[in-house]
Structures are given as structure tokens and as C-alpha cells.
mmCIF file of C-alpha atoms in Angstrom:
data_model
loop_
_atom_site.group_PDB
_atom_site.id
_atom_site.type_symbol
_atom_site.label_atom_id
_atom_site.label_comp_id
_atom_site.label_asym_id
_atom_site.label_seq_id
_atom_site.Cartn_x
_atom_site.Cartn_y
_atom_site.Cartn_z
ATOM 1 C CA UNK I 1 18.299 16.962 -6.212
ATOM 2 C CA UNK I 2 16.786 17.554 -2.788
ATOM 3 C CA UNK I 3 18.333 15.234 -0.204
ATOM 4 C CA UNK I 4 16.189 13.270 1.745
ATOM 5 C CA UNK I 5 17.104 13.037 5.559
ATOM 6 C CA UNK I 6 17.297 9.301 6.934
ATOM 7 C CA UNK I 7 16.369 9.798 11.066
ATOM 8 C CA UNK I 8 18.298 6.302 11.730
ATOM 9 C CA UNK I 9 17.385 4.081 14.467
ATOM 10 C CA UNK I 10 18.923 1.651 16.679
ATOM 11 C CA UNK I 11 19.337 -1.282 14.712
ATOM 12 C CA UNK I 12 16.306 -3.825 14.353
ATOM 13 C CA UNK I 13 14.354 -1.920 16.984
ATOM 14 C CA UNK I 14 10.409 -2.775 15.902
ATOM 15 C CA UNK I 15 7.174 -0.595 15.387
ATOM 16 C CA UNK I 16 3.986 -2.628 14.413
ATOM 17 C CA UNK I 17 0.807 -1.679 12.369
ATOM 18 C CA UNK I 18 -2.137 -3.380 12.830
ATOM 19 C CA UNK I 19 -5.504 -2.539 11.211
ATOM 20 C CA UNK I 20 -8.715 -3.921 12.069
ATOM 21 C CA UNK I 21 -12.217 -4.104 10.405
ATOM 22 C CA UNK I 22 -15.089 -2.488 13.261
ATOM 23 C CA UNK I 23 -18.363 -4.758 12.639
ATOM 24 C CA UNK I 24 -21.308 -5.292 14.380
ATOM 25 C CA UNK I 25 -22.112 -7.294 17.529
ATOM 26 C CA UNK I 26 -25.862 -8.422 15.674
ATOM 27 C CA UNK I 27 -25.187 -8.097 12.008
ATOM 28 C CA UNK I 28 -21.511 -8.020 11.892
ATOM 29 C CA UNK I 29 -21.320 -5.911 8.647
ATOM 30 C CA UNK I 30 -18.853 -3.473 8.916
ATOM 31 C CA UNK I 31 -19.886 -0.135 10.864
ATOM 32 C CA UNK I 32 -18.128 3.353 10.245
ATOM 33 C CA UNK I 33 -17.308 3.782 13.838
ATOM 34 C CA UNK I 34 -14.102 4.835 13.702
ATOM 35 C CA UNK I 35 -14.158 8.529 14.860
ATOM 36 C CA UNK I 36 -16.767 7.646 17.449
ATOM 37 C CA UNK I 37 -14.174 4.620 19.149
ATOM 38 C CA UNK I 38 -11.093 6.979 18.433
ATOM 39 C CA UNK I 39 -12.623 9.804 20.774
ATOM 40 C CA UNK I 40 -13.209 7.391 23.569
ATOM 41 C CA UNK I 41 -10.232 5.898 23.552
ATOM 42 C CA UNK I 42 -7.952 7.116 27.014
ATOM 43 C CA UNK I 43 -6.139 9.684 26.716
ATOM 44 C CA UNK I 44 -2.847 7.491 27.282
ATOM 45 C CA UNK I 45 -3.479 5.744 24.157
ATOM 46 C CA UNK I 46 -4.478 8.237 21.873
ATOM 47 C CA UNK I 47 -1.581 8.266 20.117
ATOM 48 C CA UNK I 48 -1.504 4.432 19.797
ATOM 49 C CA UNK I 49 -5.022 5.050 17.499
ATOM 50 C CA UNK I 50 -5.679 6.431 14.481
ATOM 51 C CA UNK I 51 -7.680 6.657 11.624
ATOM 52 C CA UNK I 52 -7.845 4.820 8.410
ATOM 53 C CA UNK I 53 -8.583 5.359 4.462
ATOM 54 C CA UNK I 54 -12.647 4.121 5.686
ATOM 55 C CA UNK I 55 -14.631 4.649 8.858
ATOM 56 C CA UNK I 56 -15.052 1.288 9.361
ATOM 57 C CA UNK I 57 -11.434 0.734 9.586
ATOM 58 C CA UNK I 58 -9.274 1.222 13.087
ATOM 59 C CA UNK I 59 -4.862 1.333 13.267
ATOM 60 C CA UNK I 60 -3.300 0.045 16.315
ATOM 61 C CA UNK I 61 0.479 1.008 16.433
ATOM 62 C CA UNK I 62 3.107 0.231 19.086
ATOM 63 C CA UNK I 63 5.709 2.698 19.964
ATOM 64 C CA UNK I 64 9.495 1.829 19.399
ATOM 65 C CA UNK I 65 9.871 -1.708 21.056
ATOM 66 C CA UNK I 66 13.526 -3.232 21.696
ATOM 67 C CA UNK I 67 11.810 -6.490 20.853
ATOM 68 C CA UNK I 68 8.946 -8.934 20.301
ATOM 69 C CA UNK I 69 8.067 -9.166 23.741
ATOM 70 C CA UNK I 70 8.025 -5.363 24.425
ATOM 71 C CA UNK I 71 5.789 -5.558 21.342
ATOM 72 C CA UNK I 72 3.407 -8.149 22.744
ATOM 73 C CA UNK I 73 2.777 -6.308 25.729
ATOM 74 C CA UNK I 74 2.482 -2.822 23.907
ATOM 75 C CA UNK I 75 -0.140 -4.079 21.474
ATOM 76 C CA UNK I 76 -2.116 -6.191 24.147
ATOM 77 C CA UNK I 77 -2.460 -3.071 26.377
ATOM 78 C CA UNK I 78 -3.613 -1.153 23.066
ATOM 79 C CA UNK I 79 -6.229 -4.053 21.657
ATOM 80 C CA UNK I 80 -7.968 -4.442 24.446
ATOM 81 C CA UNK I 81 -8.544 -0.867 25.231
ATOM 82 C CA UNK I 82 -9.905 -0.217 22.395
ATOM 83 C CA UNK I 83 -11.938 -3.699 22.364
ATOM 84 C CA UNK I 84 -13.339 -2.582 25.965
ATOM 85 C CA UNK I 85 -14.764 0.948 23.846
ATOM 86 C CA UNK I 86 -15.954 -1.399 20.558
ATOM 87 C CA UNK I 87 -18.121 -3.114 22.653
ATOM 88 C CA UNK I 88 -19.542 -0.084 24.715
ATOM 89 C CA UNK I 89 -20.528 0.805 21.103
ATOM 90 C CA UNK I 90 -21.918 -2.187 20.231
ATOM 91 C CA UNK I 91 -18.892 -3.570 17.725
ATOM 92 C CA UNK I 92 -16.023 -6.083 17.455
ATOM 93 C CA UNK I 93 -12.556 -5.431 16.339
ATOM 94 C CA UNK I 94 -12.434 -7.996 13.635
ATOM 95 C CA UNK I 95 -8.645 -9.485 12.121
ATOM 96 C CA UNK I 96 -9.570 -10.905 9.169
ATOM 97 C CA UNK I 97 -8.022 -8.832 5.601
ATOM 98 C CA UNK I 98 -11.383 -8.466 3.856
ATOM 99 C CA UNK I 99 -14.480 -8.479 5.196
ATOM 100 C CA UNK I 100 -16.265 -11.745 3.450
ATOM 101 C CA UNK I 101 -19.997 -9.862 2.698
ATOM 102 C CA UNK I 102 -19.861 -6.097 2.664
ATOM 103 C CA UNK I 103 -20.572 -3.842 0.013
ATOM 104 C CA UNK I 104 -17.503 -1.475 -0.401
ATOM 105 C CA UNK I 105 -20.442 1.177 -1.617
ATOM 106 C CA UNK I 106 -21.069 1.341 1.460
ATOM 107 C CA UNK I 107 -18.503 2.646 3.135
ATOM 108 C CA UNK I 108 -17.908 6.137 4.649
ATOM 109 C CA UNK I 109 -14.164 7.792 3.796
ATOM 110 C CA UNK I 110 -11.952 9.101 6.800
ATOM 111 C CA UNK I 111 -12.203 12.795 7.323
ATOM 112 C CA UNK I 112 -8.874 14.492 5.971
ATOM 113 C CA UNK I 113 -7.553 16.406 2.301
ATOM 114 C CA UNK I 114 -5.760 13.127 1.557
ATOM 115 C CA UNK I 115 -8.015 11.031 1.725
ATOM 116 C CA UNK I 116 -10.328 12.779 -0.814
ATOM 117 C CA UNK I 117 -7.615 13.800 -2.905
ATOM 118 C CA UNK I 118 -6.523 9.814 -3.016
ATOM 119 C CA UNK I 119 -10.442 8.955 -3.285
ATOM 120 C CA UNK I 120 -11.053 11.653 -6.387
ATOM 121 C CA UNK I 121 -7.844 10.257 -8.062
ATOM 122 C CA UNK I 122 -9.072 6.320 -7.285
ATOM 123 C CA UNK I 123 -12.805 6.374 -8.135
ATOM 124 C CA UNK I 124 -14.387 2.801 -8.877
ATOM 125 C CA UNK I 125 -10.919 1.395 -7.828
ATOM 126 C CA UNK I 126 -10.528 3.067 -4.407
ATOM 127 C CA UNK I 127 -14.297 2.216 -3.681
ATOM 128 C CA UNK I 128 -13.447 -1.490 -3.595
ATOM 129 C CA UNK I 129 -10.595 -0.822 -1.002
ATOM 130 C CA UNK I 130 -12.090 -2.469 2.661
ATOM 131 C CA UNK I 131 -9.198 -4.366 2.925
ATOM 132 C CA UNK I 132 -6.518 -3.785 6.248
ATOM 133 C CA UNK I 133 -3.044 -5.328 6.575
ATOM 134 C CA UNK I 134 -0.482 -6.013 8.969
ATOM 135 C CA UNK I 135 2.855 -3.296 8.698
ATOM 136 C CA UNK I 136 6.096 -4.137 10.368
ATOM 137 C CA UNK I 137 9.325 -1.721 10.884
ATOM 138 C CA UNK I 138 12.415 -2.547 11.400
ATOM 139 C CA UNK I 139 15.160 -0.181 12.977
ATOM 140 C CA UNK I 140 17.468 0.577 10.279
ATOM 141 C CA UNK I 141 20.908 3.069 11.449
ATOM 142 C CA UNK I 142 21.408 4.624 7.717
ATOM 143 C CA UNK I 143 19.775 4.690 4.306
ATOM 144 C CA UNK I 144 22.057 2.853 2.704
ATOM 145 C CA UNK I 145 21.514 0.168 5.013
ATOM 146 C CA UNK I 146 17.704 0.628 4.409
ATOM 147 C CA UNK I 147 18.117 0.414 0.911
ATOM 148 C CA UNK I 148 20.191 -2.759 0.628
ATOM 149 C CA UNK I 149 17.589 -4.723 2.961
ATOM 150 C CA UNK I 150 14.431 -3.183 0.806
ATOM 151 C CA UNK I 151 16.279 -4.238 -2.299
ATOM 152 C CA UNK I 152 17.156 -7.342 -0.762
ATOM 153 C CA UNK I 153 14.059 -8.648 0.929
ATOM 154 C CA UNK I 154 11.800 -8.699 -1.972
ATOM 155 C CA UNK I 155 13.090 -11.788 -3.069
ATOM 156 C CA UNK I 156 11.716 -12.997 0.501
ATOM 157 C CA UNK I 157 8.538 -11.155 1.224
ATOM 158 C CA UNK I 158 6.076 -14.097 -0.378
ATOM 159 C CA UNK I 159 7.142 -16.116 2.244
ATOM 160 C CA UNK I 160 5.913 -13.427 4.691
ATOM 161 C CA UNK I 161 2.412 -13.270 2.702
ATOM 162 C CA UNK I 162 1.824 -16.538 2.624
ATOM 163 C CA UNK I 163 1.298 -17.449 6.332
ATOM 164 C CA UNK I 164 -0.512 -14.270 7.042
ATOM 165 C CA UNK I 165 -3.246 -14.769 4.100
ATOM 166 C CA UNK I 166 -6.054 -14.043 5.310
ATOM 167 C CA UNK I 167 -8.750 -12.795 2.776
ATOM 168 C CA UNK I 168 -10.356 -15.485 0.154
ATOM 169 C CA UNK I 169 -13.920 -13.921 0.314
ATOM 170 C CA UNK I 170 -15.318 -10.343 -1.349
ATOM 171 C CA UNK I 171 -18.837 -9.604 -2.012
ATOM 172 C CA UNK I 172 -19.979 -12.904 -0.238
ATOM 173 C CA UNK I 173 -18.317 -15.036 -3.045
ATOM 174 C CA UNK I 174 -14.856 -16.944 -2.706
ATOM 175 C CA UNK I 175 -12.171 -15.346 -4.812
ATOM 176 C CA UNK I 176 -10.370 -18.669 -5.290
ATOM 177 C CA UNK I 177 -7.313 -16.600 -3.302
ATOM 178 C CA UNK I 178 -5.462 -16.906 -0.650
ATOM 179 C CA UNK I 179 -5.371 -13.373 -0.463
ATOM 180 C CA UNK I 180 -7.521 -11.507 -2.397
ATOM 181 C CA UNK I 181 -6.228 -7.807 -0.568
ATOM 182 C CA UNK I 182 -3.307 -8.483 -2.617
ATOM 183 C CA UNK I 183 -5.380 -8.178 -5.818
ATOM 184 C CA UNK I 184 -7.065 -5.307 -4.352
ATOM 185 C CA UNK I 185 -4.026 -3.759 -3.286
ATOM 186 C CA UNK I 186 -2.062 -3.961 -6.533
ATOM 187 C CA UNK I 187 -4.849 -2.032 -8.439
ATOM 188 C CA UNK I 188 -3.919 0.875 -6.641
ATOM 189 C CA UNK I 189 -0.835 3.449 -8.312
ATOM 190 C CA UNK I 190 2.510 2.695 -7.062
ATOM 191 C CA UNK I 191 1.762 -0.455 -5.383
ATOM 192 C CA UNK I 192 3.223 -3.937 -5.049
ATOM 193 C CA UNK I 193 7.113 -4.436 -5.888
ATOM 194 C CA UNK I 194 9.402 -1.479 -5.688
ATOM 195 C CA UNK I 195 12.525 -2.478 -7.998
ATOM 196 C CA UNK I 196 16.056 -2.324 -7.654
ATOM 197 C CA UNK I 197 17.415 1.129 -6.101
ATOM 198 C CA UNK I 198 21.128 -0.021 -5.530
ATOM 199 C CA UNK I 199 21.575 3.148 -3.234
ATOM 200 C CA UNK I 200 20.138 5.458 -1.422
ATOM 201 C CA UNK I 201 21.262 8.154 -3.995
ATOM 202 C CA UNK I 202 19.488 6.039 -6.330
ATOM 203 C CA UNK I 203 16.483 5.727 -4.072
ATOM 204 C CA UNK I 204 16.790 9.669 -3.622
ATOM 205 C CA UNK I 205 16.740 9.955 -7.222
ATOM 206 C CA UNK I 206 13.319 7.973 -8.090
ATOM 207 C CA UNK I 207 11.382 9.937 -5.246
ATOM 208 C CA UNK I 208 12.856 13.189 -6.659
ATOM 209 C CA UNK I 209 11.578 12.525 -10.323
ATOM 210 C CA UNK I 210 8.169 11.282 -9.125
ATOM 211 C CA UNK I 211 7.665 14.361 -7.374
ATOM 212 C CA UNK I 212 8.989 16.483 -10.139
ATOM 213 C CA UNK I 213 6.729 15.220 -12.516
ATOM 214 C CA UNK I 214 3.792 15.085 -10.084
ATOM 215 C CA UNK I 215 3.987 11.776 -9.989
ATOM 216 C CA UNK I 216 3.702 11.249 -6.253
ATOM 217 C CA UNK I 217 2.243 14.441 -3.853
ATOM 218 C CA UNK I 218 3.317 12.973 -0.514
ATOM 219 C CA UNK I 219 6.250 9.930 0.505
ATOM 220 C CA UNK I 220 2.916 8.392 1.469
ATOM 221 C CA UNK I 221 1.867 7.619 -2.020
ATOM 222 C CA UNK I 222 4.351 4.940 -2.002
ATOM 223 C CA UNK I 223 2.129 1.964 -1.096
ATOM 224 C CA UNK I 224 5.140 -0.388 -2.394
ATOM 225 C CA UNK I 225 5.427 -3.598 0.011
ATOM 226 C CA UNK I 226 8.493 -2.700 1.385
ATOM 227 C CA UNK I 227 9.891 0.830 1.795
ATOM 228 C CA UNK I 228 12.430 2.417 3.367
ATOM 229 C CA UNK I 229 10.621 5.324 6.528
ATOM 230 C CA UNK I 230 13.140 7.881 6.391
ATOM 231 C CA UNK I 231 11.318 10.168 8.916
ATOM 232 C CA UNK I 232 11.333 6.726 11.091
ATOM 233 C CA UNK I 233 14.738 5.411 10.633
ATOM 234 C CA UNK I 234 12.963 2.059 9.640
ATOM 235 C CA UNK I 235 12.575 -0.368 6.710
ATOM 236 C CA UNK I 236 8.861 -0.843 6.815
ATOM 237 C CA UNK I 237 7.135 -4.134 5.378
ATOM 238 C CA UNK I 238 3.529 -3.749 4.331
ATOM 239 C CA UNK I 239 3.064 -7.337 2.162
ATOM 240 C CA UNK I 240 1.220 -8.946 4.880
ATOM 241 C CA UNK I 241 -2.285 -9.551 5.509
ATOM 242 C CA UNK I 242 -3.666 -9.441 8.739
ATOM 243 C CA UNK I 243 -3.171 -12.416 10.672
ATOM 244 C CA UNK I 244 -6.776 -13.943 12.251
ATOM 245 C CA UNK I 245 -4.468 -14.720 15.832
ATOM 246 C CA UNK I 246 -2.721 -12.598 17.753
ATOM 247 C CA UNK I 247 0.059 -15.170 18.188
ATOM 248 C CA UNK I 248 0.706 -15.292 14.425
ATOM 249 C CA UNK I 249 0.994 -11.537 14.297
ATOM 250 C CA UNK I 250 3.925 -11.900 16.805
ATOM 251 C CA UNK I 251 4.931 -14.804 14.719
ATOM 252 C CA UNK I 252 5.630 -12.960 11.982
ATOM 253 C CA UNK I 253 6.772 -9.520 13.560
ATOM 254 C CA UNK I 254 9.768 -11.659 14.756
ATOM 255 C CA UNK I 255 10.076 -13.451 11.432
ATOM 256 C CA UNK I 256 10.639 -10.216 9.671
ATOM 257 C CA UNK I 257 12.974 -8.952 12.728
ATOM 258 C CA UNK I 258 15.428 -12.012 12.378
ATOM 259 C CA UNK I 259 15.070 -11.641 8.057
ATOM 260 C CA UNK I 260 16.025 -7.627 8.243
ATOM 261 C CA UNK I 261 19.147 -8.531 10.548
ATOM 262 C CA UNK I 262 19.880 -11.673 8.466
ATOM 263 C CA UNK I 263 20.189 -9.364 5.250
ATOM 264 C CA UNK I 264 21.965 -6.572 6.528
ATOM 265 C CA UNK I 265 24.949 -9.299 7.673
ATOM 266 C CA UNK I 266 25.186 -10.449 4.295
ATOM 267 C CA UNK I 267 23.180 -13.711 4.241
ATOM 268 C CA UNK I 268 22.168 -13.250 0.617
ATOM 269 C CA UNK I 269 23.689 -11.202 -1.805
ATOM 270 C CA UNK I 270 22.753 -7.773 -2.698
ATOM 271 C CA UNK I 271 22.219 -7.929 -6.650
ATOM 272 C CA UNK I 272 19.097 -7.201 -9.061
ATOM 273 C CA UNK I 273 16.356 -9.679 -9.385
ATOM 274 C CA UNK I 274 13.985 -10.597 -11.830
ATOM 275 C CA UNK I 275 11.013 -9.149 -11.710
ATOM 276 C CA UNK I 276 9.486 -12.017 -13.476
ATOM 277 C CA UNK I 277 10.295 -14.195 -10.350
ATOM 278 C CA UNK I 278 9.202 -11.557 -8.262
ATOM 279 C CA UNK I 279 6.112 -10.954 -9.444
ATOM 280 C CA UNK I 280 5.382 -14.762 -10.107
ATOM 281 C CA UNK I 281 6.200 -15.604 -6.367
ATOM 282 C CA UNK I 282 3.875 -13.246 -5.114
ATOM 283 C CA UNK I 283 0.982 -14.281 -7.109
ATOM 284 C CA UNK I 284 1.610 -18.058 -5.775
ATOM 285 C CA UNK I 285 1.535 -17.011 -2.064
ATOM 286 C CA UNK I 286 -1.497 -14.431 -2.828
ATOM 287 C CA UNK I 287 -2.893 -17.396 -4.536
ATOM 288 C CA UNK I 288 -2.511 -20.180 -2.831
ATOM 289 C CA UNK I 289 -1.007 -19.435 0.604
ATOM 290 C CA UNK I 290 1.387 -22.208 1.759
ATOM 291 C CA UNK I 291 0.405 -24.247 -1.041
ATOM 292 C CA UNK I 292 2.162 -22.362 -3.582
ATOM 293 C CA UNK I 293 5.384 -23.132 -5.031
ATOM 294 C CA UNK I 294 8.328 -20.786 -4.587
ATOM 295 C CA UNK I 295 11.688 -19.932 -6.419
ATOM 296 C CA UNK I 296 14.459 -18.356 -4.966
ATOM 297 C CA UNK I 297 16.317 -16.144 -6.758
ATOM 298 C CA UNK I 298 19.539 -15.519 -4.621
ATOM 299 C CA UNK I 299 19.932 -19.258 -3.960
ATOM 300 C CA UNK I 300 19.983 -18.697 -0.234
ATOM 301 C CA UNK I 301 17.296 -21.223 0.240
ATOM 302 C CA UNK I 302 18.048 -23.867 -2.451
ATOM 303 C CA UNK I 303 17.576 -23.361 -6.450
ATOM 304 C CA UNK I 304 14.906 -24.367 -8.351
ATOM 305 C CA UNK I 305 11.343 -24.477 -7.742
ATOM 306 C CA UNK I 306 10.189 -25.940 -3.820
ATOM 307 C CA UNK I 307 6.825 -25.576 -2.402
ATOM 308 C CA UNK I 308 5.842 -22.454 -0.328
ATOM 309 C CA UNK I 309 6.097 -24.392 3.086
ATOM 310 C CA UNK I 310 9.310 -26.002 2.325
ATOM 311 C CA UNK I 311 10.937 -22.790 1.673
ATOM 312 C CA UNK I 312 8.858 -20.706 4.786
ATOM 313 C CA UNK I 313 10.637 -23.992 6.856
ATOM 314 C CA UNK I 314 13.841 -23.437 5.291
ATOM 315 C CA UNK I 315 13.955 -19.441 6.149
ATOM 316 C CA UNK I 316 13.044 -20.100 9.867
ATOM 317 C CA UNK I 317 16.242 -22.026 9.787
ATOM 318 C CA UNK I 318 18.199 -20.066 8.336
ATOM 319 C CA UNK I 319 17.361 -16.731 10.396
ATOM 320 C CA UNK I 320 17.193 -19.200 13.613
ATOM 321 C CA UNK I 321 20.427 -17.730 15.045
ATOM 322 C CA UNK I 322 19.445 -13.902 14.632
ATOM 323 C CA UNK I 323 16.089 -15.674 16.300
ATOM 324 C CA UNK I 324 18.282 -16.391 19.135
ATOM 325 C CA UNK I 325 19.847 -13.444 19.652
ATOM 326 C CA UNK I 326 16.716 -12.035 19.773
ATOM 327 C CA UNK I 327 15.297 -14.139 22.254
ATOM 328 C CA UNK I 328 12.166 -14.509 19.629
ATOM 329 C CA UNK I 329 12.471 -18.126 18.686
ATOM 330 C CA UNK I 330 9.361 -19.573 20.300
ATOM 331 C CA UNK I 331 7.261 -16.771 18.303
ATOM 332 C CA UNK I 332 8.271 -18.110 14.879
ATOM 333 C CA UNK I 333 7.818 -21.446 15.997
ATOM 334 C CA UNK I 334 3.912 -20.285 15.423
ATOM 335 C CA UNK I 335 4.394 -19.808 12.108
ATOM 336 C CA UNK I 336 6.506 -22.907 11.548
ATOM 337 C CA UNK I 337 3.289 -24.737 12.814
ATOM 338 C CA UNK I 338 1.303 -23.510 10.228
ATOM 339 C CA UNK I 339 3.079 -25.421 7.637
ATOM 340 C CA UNK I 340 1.459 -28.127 8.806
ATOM 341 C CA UNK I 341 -1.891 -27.133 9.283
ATOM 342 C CA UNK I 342 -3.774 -23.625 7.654
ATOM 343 C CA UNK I 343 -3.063 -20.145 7.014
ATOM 344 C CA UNK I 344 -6.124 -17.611 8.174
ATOM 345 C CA UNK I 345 -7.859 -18.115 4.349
ATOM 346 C CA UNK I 346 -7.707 -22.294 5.013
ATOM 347 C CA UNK I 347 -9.984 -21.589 7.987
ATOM 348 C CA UNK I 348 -12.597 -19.493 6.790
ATOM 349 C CA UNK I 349 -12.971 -21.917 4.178
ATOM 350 C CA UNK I 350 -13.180 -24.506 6.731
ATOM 351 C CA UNK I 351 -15.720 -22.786 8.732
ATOM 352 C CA UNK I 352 -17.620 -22.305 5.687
ATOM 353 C CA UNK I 353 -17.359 -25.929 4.176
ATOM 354 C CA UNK I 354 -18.060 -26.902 7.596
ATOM 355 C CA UNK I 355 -22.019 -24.855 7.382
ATOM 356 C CA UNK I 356 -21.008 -21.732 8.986
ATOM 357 C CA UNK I 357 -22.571 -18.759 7.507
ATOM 358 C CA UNK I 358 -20.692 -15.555 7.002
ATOM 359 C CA UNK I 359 -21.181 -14.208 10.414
ATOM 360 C CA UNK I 360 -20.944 -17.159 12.761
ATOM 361 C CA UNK I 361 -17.123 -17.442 10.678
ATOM 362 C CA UNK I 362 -17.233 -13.360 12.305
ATOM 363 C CA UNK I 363 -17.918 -14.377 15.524
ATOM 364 C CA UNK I 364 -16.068 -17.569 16.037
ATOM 365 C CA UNK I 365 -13.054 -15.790 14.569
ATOM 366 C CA UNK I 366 -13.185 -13.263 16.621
ATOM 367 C CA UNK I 367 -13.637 -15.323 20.147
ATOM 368 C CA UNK I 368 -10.267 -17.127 18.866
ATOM 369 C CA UNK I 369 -8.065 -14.805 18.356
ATOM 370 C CA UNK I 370 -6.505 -14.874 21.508
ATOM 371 C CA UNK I 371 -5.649 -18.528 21.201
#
């Protein structure tokens, strides 16, 4: 078996992931820009911007940030750089997971072998993918350590879906889901929950057979919702959606900061879990946002079934004192506000309930997002 290096980082150090749609200022479909924005971006931030699976799709990434403040102020810098170019090209950056009305026909692929190779492989399947998310890492020192918190977190990671959801419309119609780029996502190979690795030896082990049997061609070809980055030294979580406000994106960067340190000091015990629970969890958050019910498996909430805000409230008090230490309490505090009002989903559906038509939601979105 062929070892697989773990960089390590400083612990709970953070690198964020944000990808956002590129529509247009007049008809704001979605606009395969990409390239175009990427070469105009300074030269500073170049590295900060890169391509995605679909023209029409842009990634904003930090650097390593010490914490959720060094974040904030990395991403703003980023955002509004490449804003200031969107607009000289007559496009918005737009935040939302799934773009309510476009055609995914209609989209251009990203230059690059792996994209076609994953295209050819995906057909009818990959063609529906327009959806972006929101990925967090999380500066892990070994693999081992990595492992245990992937293994761990799972039983948690609905909670971290279920604020973010943002994407109840495809095609123009409502999906009846919270988040619908779950749905999407989990039609792709390899996606969605990873099981129970134990080790990194045992982690080691799974990657070595996938590639053995051709399985996987690249580390990439995970798409799980939580991995381990070896080449990073992080734990990265992909559940999310993409947040509609910037301040819930921070919101839940520092959620997931205060949840990896949580786990790695032993606040829930490191043992398998059911997939049934697993997978039914999910589908309540992807369904119905904070209106779902959840179960926790490792008791550290509470046993039994609670509903999906209860539980989200319960978690920000339980990781409140790595929140301290952090210094990132009045970032969650965000989130815990949306347990009493609406995820990203409950306000397009507002919008639209309220006579808004697909791209007045666009544009009133994206004049809040600030907010």
C-alpha cells in the first residue's frame, strides 16, 4: 500500500471556498464569463481565483487565516475585486446554490482534461450540475486527527446544511427543497456520506483500492461532504450551500471552526454510526432547512428525535467555549438568528410569494448580501 503523506497544519487554522454563479446585469441568466473575469482580475489576486466545473461559475478562496476575522477581511478584499471586474463586464456575482431559471444545456464546461474526462464519464447527469457551494477547511496537525473529526462530524454536518440552504428552485419550478444542490450533488459518483474509516491506515486503505481498481483517477474524485486534504493539512467540509449573505458565510465558517476543535477534544465519542440516521438527517435539512427534525446519534445533543433548530441552538451552545477561545462568538450568533426567522431557500420563496419574478429575487438578492 502506497502511503499517503498528511502536510499537517497548525491546528484549526481556516481556508474558505466560495463559489459564485456570474449572471447578467439585464437578463440575469447565467453568462460563461469566467475566463474573461479570471484574466482581469489583479495580478495580486490571481491566485485567490479560479475556475470552476462551468464557465458561468467563479471560486473565491482565502489563503491560510488564523481566524474568522483574518477570513472576513481576506474574502472581502477578494469579492469585491472581482465584483469591480463583473460589472466592467456587464455581470453580478450571484450567492444563491442554484440558479432558479437556467437551462443547464446551456452551459459552457471549464477548459481543462478533467473536466472533460468528468463530463464524458457524467453525461445527462453532469449536464444538470449549475449548482456552487460553500467549502470550509479546518487546520488539522496529523491524519489521524483528520480522520477521527471526518468520522466524527458526519453525525453533525445537517446542522451545517440546514442554515446555509439555499437552492429550492431548478428549471423555473420549486423543487419543494430546501436544497435541491444536495439532490443534484448526490447523483454524482462518490458523493454525499463517506463512512466510517476508524484510521488513517484505514482511510489509506479505501483510497488505495479505489485507485487500484480504477475506481477513482485523482483524490479529487472524492466529492464526499467531508474529507480529509492531505496535501493541505486540513479536514475540508463541502455539505454546505452557499449562503445568500456574507455574514452567514462567516457564520458558519466559525460554526464549523468551534465543531472541528470541539471533536478533536473529545466532545462526542468517536464510534460508527448508522448510516440510516445519517442519511435520513441529511435528507430533512436538504428538505426542509430548519424545519426538519433531527436525531443525534452520539447523544451529545440530547436523544431522540428534536427539530432542526432546536438541535442547530443546542450545538452553538455546546461549541460556545471553543467560540470563545476563538474570539468568533458574535459570528455564530448570525446563524443562531436564523432559527428564528429563514434560511436563504425561506426567502426566495418569500420574494416569490411576495410577486417577485425570477430576476427581481436576482437583483434584490444580490443588493443584500452585504447586510
Amino acid at each position: 500500500m502506497t502511503p499517503i503523506e498528511f502536510a499537517g497544519s497548525r491546528f484549526f487554522t481556516l481556508g474558505v471556498e466560495l463559489e459564485f454563479q456570474l449572471i447578467d446585469r439585464e437578463s440575469f441568466n447565467l453568462v460563461p464569463v469566467a475566463p474573461t473575469i479570471i484574466d482581469h482580475v489583479p495580478d495580486a489576486l490571481q491566485s485567490r481565483v479560479v475556475q470552476e466545473f462551468l464557465q458561468s461559475i467563479v471560486e473565491i478562496r482565502t489563503g491560510v487565516c488564523d481566524t474568522v476575522d483574518d477570513a472576513k477581511e481576506d474574502l472581502q478584499a477578494t469579492i469585491l475585486a472581482v465584483q469591480k471586474v463583473a460589472e466592467a463586464h456587464n455581470c453580478l456575482l450571484s450567492s444563491s446554490s442554484l440558479h432558479p431559471f437556467a437551462c443547464p444545456e446551456d452551459q459552457v464546461l471549464s477548459f481543462g482534461e478533467r473536466y472533460a474526462r468528468i463530463m464524458k464519464e457524467l453525461q445527462y447527469v453532469g449536464r444538470q450540475f449549475i449548482c456552487q457551494g460553500l467549502h470550509v477547511h479546518v487546520g488539522m496537525p496529523d491524519g489521524e486527527t483528520a480522520i477521527k473529526v471526518c468520522d466524527t462530524i458526519q453525525a453533525y454536518l445537517p446542522l451545517l446544511l440546514a442554515p446555509s440552504c439555499s437552492s429550492p428552485f431548478f428549471r423555473g419550478e420549486d423543487t419543494g427543497f430546501s436544497s435541491y444542490r444536495t439532490k443534484l450533488f448526490e447523483a454524482l459518483p462518490l458523493a454525499g456520506l463517506t463512512g466510517f474509516h476508524q484510521t488513517w491506515k484505514g482511510f489509506e486503505r479505501e483510497v488505495q483500492m479505489l485507485r487500484d481498481n480504477h475506481v477513482i483517477a485523482d483524490f479529487r474524485d472524492l466529492w464526499w461532504d467531508v474529507r480529509p486534504s492531505p496535501f493541505l493539512g486540513t479536514v475540508e467540509i463541502r455539505i454546505f450551500d452557499l449562503p445568500l449573505r456574507f455574514a452567514h458565510v462567516l457564520g458558519l465558517v466559525a460554526l464549523a471552526q468551534g465543531l472541528v476543535a470541539g471533536l478533536t477534544r473529545n466532545m462526542a465519542e468517536h464510534q460508527p454510526i448508522s448510516h440510516q440516521v445519517l442519511s435520513r438527517n441529511k435528507w430533512q435539512a436538504a428538505r426542509h432547512g430548519l424545519g426538519g427534525i433531527f436525531v443525534d446519534p452520539l447523544g451529545l445533543l440530547g436523544h431522540g428525535s428534536m427539530p432542526m433548530v432546536d438541535a442547530l441552538s443546542r450545538l452553538i451552545t455546546v461549541v460556545q467555549p471553543m467560540l470563545v477561545s476563538f474570539g468568533s462568538q458574535a459570528y455564530v450568533a448570525a446563524i443562531g438568528e436564523l432559527c428564528q426567522t429563514m434560511n436563504g431557500a425561506d426567502k426566495q420563496r418569500q420574494l416569490i410569494a411576495e410577486g417577485r419574478n425570477f430576476p427581481e429575487m436576482l437583483q434584490q438578492l444580490h443588493n443584500e448580501y452585504w447586510s
